[in-house]
Amino acid sequence: GIRRFGALLQRSWRQNIRDGRIITLRLGASVVQAWLFASIFKSVRDDKSLTRSIADRVALLTYGVINMSIMALMKTLDLFAKERSV
């Protein structure tokens, strides 16, 4: 149980260290997405109308979750493509 988890954690850590450039690119993409979301959903503030703010909060949360899922899927597909022969 714990030994297997430790081995998987160590393998994942090594894989992430090896892909430093990709991690930097993903971080940059996340920052750009955060900036885009902040500029699109300016009404998500306390001084705006509650109805509009709630609708925009739901939309913002939805877009954020979708984008995070897609980024995780892209990383997984890239890893599968690299390790397919193994």
Coordinates of C-alpha atoms in Angstrom, one line a residue:
G1 CA 0.0 0.0 0.0
I2 CA 2.2 2.8 1.3
R3 CA 5.4 1.5 -0.5
R4 CA 3.5 1.5 -3.8
F5 CA 2.2 4.9 -3.3
G6 CA 5.7 6.1 -2.4
A7 CA 7.1 4.6 -5.6
L8 CA 4.4 6.2 -7.7
L9 CA 5.0 9.6 -6.0
Q10 CA 8.7 9.3 -6.7
R11 CA 8.1 8.4 -10.3
S12 CA 5.7 11.3 -10.7
W13 CA 8.1 13.7 -9.1
R14 CA 10.9 12.6 -11.5
Q15 CA 8.6 13.0 -14.5
N16 CA 7.7 16.5 -13.5
I17 CA 11.3 17.6 -12.8
R18 CA 12.2 16.2 -16.3
D19 CA 9.5 18.3 -18.0
G20 CA 10.5 21.7 -16.5
R21 CA 9.9 23.5 -19.8
I22 CA 6.4 22.1 -20.2
I23 CA 5.5 23.0 -16.6
T24 CA 6.7 26.5 -17.2
L25 CA 4.5 26.7 -20.3
R26 CA 1.5 25.4 -18.5
L27 CA 2.1 27.9 -15.7
G28 CA 2.2 30.7 -18.3
A29 CA -1.0 29.4 -19.9
S30 CA -2.7 29.4 -16.5
V31 CA -1.7 32.9 -15.8
V32 CA -3.0 34.1 -19.2
Q33 CA -6.3 32.2 -18.6
A34 CA -6.6 33.8 -15.2
W35 CA -6.0 37.3 -16.7
L36 CA -8.6 36.6 -19.5
F37 CA -11.2 35.4 -17.0
A38 CA -10.6 38.4 -14.7
S39 CA -11.1 40.8 -17.7
I40 CA -14.2 39.0 -19.0
F41 CA -16.0 38.6 -15.7
K42 CA -15.4 42.0 -14.2
S43 CA -18.9 41.9 -12.6
V44 CA -17.8 39.3 -10.1
R45 CA -17.3 41.9 -7.3
D46 CA -19.2 42.8 -4.2
D47 CA -20.3 46.2 -5.5
K48 CA -22.2 44.8 -8.5
S49 CA -25.8 43.6 -8.7
L50 CA -26.3 40.3 -6.9
T51 CA -28.2 38.6 -9.8
R52 CA -25.6 39.4 -12.4
S53 CA -22.7 38.6 -10.1
I54 CA -24.2 35.2 -9.2
A55 CA -24.7 34.3 -12.9
D56 CA -21.1 35.4 -13.7
R57 CA -19.7 33.5 -10.8
V58 CA -21.3 30.3 -12.0
A59 CA -20.1 30.9 -15.6
L60 CA -16.6 31.7 -14.3
L61 CA -16.5 28.6 -12.1
T62 CA -17.7 26.5 -15.1
Y63 CA -15.1 27.8 -17.5
G64 CA -12.4 27.4 -14.9
V65 CA -13.2 23.8 -14.2
I66 CA -13.5 23.0 -17.9
N67 CA -10.1 24.6 -18.7
M68 CA -8.4 22.9 -15.8
S69 CA -9.8 19.5 -16.9
I70 CA -8.6 20.1 -20.5
M71 CA -5.1 21.0 -19.3
A72 CA -5.0 17.9 -17.2
L73 CA -6.2 15.8 -20.1
M74 CA -3.6 17.2 -22.4
K75 CA -0.9 16.4 -19.9
T76 CA -2.2 12.8 -19.6
L77 CA -2.5 12.3 -23.3
D78 CA 1.1 13.6 -23.8
L79 CA 2.4 11.2 -21.1
F80 CA 0.5 8.2 -22.7
A81 CA 2.0 9.1 -26.1
K82 CA 5.5 9.2 -24.7
E83 CA 5.2 5.9 -22.7
R84 CA 3.1 4.0 -25.2
S85 CA 6.0 1.7 -26.2
V86 CA 6.7 0.8 -22.6

